[in-house]
Every structure is written in C-alpha cells, then in structure tokens.
Short mmCIF file of C-alpha atoms and ligand atoms in Angstrom, two decimals:
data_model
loop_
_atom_site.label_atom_id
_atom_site.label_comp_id
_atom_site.label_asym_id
_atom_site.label_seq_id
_atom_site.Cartn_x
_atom_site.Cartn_y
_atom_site.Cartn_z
CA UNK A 845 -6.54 -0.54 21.22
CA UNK A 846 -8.30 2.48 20.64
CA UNK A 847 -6.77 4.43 23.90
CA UNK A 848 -3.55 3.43 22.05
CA UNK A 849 -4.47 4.87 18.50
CA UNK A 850 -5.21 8.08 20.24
CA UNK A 851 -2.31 7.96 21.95
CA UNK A 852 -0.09 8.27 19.19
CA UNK A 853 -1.89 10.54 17.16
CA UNK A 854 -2.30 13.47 19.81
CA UNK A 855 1.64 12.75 20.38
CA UNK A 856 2.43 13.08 16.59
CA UNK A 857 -0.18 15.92 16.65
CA UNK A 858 1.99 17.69 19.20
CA UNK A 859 5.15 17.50 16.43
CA UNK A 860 3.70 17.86 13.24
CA UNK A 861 4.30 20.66 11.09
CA UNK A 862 1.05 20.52 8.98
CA UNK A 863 -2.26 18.84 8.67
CA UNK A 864 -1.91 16.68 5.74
CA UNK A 865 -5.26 14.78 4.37
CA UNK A 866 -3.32 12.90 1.78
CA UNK A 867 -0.72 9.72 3.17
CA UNK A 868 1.51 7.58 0.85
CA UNK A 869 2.78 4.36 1.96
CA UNK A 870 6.27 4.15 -0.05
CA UNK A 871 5.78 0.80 -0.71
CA UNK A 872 8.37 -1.36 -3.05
CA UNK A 873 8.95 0.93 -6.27
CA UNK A 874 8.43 4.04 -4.64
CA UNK A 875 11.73 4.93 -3.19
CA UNK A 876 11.95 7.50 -6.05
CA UNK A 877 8.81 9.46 -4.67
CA UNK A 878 10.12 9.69 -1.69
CA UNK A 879 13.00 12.05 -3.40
CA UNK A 880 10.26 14.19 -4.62
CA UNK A 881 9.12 14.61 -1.24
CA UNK A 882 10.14 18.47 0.15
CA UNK A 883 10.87 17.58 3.38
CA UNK A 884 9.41 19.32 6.58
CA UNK A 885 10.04 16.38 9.04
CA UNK A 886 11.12 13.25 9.60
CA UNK A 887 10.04 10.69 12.42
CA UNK A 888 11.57 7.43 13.10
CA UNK A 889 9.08 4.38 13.77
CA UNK A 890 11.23 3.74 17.13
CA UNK A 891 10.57 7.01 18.86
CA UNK A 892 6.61 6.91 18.08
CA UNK A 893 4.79 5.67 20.87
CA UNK A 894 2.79 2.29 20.13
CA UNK A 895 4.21 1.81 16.80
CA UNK A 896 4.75 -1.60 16.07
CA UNK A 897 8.55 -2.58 16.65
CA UNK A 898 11.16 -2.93 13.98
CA UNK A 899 12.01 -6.91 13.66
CA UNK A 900 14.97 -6.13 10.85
CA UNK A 901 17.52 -3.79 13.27
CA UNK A 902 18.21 -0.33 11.67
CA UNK A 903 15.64 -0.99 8.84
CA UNK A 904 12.70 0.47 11.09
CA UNK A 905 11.57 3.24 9.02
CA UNK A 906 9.92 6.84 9.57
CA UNK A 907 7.18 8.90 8.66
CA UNK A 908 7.52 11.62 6.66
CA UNK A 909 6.16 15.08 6.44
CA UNK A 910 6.36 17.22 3.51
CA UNK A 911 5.12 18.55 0.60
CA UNK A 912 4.18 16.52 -2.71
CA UNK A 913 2.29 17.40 -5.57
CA UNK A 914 1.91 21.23 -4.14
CA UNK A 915 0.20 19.40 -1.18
CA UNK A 916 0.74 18.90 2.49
CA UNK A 917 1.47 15.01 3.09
CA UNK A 918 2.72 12.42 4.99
CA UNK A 919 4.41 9.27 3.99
CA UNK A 920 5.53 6.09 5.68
CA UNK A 921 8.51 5.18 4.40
CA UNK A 922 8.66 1.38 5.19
CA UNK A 923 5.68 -0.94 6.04
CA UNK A 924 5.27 -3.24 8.34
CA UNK A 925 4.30 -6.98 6.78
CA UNK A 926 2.27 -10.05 8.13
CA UNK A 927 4.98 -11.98 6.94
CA UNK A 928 7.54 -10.62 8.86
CA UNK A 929 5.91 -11.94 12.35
CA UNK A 930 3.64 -8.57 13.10
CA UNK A 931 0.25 -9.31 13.75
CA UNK A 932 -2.86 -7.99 11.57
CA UNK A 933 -3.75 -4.75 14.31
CA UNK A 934 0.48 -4.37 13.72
CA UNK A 935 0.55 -3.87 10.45
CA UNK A 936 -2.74 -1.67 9.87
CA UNK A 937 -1.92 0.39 13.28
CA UNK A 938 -0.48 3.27 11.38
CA UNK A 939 -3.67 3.47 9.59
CA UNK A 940 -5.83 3.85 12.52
CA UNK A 941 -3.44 6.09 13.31
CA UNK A 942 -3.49 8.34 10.13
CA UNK A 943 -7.34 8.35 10.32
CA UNK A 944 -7.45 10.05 14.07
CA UNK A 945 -4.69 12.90 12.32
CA UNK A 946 -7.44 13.90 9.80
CA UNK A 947 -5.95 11.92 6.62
CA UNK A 948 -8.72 11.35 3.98
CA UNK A 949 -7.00 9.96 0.56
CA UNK A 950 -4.52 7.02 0.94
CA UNK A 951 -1.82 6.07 -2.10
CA UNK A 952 0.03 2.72 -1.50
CA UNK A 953 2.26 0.74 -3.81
CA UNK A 954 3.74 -2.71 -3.88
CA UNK A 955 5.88 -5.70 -5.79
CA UNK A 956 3.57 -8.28 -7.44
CA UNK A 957 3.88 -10.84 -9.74
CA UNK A 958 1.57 -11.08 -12.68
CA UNK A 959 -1.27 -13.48 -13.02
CA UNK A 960 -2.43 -11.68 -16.16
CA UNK A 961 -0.88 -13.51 -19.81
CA UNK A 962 -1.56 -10.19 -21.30
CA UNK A 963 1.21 -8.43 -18.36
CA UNK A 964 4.74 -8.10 -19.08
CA UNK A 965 7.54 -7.50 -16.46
CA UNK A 966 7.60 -3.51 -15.58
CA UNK A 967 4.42 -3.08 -16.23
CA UNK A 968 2.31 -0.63 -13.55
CA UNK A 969 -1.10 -2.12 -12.61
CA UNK A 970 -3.54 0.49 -11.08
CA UNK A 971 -5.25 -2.03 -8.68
CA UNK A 972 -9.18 -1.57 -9.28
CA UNK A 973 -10.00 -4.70 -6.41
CA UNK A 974 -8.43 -6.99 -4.50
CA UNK A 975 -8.72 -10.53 -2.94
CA UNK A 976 -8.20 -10.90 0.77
CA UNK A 977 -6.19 -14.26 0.31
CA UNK A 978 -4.11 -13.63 3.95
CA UNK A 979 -5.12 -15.82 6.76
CA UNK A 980 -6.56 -13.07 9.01
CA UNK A 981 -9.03 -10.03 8.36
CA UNK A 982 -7.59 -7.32 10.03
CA UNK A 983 -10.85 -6.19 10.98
CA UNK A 984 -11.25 -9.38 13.14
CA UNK A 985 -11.89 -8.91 16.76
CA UNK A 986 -13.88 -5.89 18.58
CA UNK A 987 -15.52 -3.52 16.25
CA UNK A 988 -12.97 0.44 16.51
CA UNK A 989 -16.48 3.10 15.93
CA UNK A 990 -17.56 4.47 14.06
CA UNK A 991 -16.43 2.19 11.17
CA UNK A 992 -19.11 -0.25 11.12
CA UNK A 993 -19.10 -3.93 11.85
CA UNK A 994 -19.90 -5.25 8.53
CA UNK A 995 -17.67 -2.94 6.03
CA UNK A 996 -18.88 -2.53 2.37
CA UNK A 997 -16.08 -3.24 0.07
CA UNK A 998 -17.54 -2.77 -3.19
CA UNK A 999 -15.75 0.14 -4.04
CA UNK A 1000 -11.94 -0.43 -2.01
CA UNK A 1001 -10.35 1.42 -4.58
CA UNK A 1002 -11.85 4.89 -5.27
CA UNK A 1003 -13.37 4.75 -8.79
CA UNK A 1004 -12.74 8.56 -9.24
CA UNK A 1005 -8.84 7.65 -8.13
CA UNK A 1006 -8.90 5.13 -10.96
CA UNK A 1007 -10.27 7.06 -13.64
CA UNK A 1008 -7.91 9.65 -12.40
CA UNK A 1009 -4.98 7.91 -13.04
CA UNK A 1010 -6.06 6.65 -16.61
CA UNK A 1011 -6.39 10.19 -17.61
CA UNK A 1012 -2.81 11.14 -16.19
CA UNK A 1013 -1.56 7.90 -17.66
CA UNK A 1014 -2.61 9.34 -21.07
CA UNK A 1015 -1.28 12.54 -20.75
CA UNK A 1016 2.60 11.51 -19.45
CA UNK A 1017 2.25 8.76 -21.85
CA UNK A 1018 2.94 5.94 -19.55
CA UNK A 1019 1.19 2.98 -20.33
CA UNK A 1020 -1.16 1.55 -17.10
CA UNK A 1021 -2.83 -1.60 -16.89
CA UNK A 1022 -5.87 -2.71 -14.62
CA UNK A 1023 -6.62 -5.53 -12.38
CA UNK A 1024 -7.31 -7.48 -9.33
CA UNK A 1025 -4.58 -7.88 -6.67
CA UNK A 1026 -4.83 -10.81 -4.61
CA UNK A 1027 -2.53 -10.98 -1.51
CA UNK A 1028 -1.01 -13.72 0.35
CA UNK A 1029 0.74 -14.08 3.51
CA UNK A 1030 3.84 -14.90 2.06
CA UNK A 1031 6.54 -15.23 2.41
CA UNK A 1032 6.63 -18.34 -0.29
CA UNK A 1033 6.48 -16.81 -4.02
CA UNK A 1034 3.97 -18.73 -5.34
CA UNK A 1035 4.24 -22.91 -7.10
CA UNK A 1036 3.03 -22.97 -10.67
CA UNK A 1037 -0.03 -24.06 -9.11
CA UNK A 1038 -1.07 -21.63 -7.07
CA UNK A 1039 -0.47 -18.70 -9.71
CA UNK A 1040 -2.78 -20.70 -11.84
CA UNK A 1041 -5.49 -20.80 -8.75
CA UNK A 1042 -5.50 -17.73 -8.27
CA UNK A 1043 -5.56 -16.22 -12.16
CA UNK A 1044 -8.75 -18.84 -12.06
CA UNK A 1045 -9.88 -16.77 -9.30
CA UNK A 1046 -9.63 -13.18 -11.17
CA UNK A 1047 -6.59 -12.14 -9.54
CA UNK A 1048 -4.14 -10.66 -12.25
CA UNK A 1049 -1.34 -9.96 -9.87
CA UNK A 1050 -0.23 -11.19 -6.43
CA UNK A 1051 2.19 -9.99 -3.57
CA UNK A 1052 2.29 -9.59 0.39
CA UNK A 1053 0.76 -6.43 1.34
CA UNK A 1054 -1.48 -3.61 0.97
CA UNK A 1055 -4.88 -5.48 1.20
CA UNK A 1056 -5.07 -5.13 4.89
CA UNK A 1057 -4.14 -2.16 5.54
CA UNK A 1058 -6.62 -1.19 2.32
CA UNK A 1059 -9.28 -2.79 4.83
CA UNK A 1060 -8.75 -0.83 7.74
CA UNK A 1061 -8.72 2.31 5.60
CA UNK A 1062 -12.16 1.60 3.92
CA UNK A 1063 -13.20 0.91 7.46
CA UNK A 1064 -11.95 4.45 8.49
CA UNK A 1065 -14.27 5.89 5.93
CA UNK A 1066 -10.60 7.03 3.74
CA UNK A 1067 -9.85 7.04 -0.43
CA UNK A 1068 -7.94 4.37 -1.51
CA UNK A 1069 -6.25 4.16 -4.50
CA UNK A 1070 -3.09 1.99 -5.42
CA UNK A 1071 -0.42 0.51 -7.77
CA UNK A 1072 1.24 -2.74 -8.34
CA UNK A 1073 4.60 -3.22 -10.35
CA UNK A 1074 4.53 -6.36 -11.92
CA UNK A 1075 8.45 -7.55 -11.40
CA UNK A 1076 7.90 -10.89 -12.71
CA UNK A 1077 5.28 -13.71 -13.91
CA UNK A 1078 3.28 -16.27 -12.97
CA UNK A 1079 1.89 -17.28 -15.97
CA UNK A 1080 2.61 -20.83 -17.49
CA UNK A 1081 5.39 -21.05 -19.73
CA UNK A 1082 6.61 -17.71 -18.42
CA UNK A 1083 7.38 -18.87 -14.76
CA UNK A 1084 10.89 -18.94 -14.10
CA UNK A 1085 11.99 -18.93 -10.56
CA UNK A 1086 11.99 -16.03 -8.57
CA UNK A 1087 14.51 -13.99 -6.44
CA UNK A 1088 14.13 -10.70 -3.68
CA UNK A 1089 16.84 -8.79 -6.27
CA UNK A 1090 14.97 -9.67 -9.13
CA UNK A 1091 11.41 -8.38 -7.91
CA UNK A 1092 13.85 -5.31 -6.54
CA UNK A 1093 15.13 -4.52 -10.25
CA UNK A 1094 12.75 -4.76 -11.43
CA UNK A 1095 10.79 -2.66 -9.50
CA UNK A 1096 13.74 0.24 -9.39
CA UNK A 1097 13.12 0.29 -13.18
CA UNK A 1098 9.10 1.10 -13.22
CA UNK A 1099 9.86 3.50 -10.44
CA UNK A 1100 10.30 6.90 -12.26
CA UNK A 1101 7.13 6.30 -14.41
CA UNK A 1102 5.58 5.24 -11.08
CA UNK A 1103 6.35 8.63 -9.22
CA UNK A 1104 5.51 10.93 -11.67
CA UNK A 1105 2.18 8.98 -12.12
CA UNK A 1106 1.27 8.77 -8.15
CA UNK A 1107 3.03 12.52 -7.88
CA UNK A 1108 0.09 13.89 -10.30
CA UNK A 1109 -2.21 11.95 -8.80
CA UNK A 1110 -1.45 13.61 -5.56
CA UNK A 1111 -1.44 16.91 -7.15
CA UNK A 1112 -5.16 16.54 -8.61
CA UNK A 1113 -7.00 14.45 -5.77
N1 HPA B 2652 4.22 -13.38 -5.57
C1 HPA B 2652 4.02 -12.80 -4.39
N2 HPA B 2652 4.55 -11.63 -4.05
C2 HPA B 2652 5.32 -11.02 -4.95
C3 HPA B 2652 5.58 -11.57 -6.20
C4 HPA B 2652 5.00 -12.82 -6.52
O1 HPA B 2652 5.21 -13.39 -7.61
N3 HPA B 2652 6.37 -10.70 -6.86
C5 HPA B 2652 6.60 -9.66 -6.03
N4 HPA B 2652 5.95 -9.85 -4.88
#
C-alpha cells in the first residue's frame, strides 16, 4: 500500500507545476469553486498511476492545479464513494496521496440532509464533528507510519478553521450554521426512522462521504475543515421523499455563497 502511495506521488511530483499545501475536494456544491480556480494543470484520474478506477465511464474526474485564494492548490474534482463499489483504502487513496506531496490544510464539501428542526433547505453547515456511521474505518487493517495506531479525533475539524469561517461568514454576510455530520454508506436516503436515530444521536445532518477520507487526513497529521449543504430534510413533518435532482438543485443554489465562503477561507488559512 504504502510502495503504491509513493508511487503516485513522486509520479505527480514529476508533473506538477507547484507545491501546493492547501487541497479542496470539489465535493457536491462546489462546482462553482472550481471556476474560480486559475488553472495551471489538469490531470485526469485515468492516467494517474494507482488511482482508484472510474466505475461511471467518462465521469472519472481529475486533479487540479491552480491558484485559489492568491494560493497555490490542488483540487480533486470528483470523489470517489463507498457507495459506488470502491473499497475504504479506494476512496481515501488520494489522501495518502496528497499527504506524501506536502499538503497540510484539507477543504471538502458535500450534499446532506438535515437532521437539525432548526435547518432549512440551502442552508451551509460548517461541520464542527462527525459520526463514523459507514460500515468500515478506513483506518482498518495495517497501521501506514507515522500516523499512529490509535488516532485522536477530538479535534477532526480544525477549531481555528471553524472560527475562521464564522468570522468570514459575518463579514460576506452569509448566514452559516454548525453541526455534527454523520455519514452513511448509502446509497438509501434515509426512512423516517433512521433520520430520527440519528438526530437522537447528535447528528444534525447526514450524507455519503467525507468522514473517511476526514479520517485518513487526521491520521496524516493534515487541517480539516468542511461544509455541508443541507438540500433537503429529515425532520418529522418536513420529510418528503427525496430525489438525486433535488439534492442537485438544491445544492447548485447554496453554491455561490459556498465558494466565496471556502475561497476566503483558502485565502486566510
Ligand atoms: N441522506 C443522505 N445523504 C444525503 C442526503 C440525505 O438526506 N441528502 C443529500 N445527501
């Protein structure tokens, strides 16, 4: 695992045209960022060596290199999910990867659906913890040094990241709640039921990704910091049933407040 890890990153070393320490996956809602993005170079997934194969043909994504916020970055531009079939060391991969290029502060954003009765549809949630609620840790198996076997995770989201983004939330005027994003494997939306366990739980949102490859970033010793747009509810009396294009719309709607929140954030961290 770890001879392929190296692998790719002294290959991608060889063809990058910076050093970024700052990596945004351009998860659901932040397709707009992406057009912010001043382009150096672009990679496809399918010519990287190791990376985890595309199962949806021509939707296999790239990584991006660029400039954001005045600051050298790279972005992946498409994730890879545990619902789709890839296994945990698929979909966290590109971390391990990003950590042996020298990245220290990672932004990630997702779809979820609100737990919260206070949460309305379009609002941004900065996540400030999360509940592993996937069958698999992605940290399972053979310890990768130097992370160590036992991770904390009392602080997965970067405290400083969080207060951060309050402060720029105040200042561009766009309103940002808080809470606890608890992920699933999917790809079920959730019964009435289960949004009510898991609001018992403390979770005020829940979606599909981000949590594990959160982990494996914690266990790389990087930042975290991320942002859920709540695209629809899961909150009795509120639950109507859910569809991909809704949870899309909704989601293309928050995105412009969501760029220019995760853009400044970039600029100042
Ligand atoms: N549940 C799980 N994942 C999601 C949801 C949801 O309600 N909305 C968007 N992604």
């Amino acid at each position: 695992m770890y001879t392929k890890i190296q692998e790719t990153a002294i290959w991608l070393k060889e063809r990058m045209p910076s050093s970024p320490e700052t990596a945004i996956i351009l998860g659901t809602g932040l397709g707009h960022l992406a057009e912010r993005i001043v382009p150096e170079m672009a990679i496809p997934y399918s010519t990287i060596p190791n990376f985890p194969v595309s199962t949806v043909e021509g939707h296999s994504g790239q990584l991006i290199f660029g400039k954001l916020g005045g600051k050298d970055i790279m972005a992946m531009q498409g994730r890879f999910h545990y619902y789709e079939g890839y296994s945990m060391k698929e979909v966290t991969f590109p971390i391990r990867v990003m950590n042996e290029l020298g990245i220290k502060t990672l932004f990630v954003s997702n779809a979820a659906g609100g737990t919260n009765p206070s949460f309305r549809i379009g609002d941004i949630m900065i996540i400030t913890d999360h509940i592993n609620y996937m069958p698999e840790n992605p940290l399972h198996g053979p310890n990768i040094p130097p992370g160590p076997r036992f991770p904390d995770m009392s602080e997965a989201y970067d405290p400083e990241l969080i207060q951060l983004a309050k402060t720029i939330g105040a200042e561009l005027d766009i309103k940002l709640k808080r809470g606890v994003y608890l992920a699933t494997q999917g790809p079920t939306y959730e019964t009435p039921s289960e949004y009510r366990m898991f609001a018992h739980w403390g979770a005020d949102a829940v979606g599909m990704s981000t949590v594990p490859e959160v982990i494996v970033a914690r266990h790389c010793g990087i930042r975290c910091f991320g942002l859920s747009i709540i695209t629809d509810l899961g909150v009795n009396g509120k639950i109507v049933k859910v569809t991909h294009e809704d949870v899309q719309k909704a989601a293309s709607e928050a995105q412009p407040r969501m760029a220019s929140i995760m853009e400044e954030m970039i600029r100042r961290s």
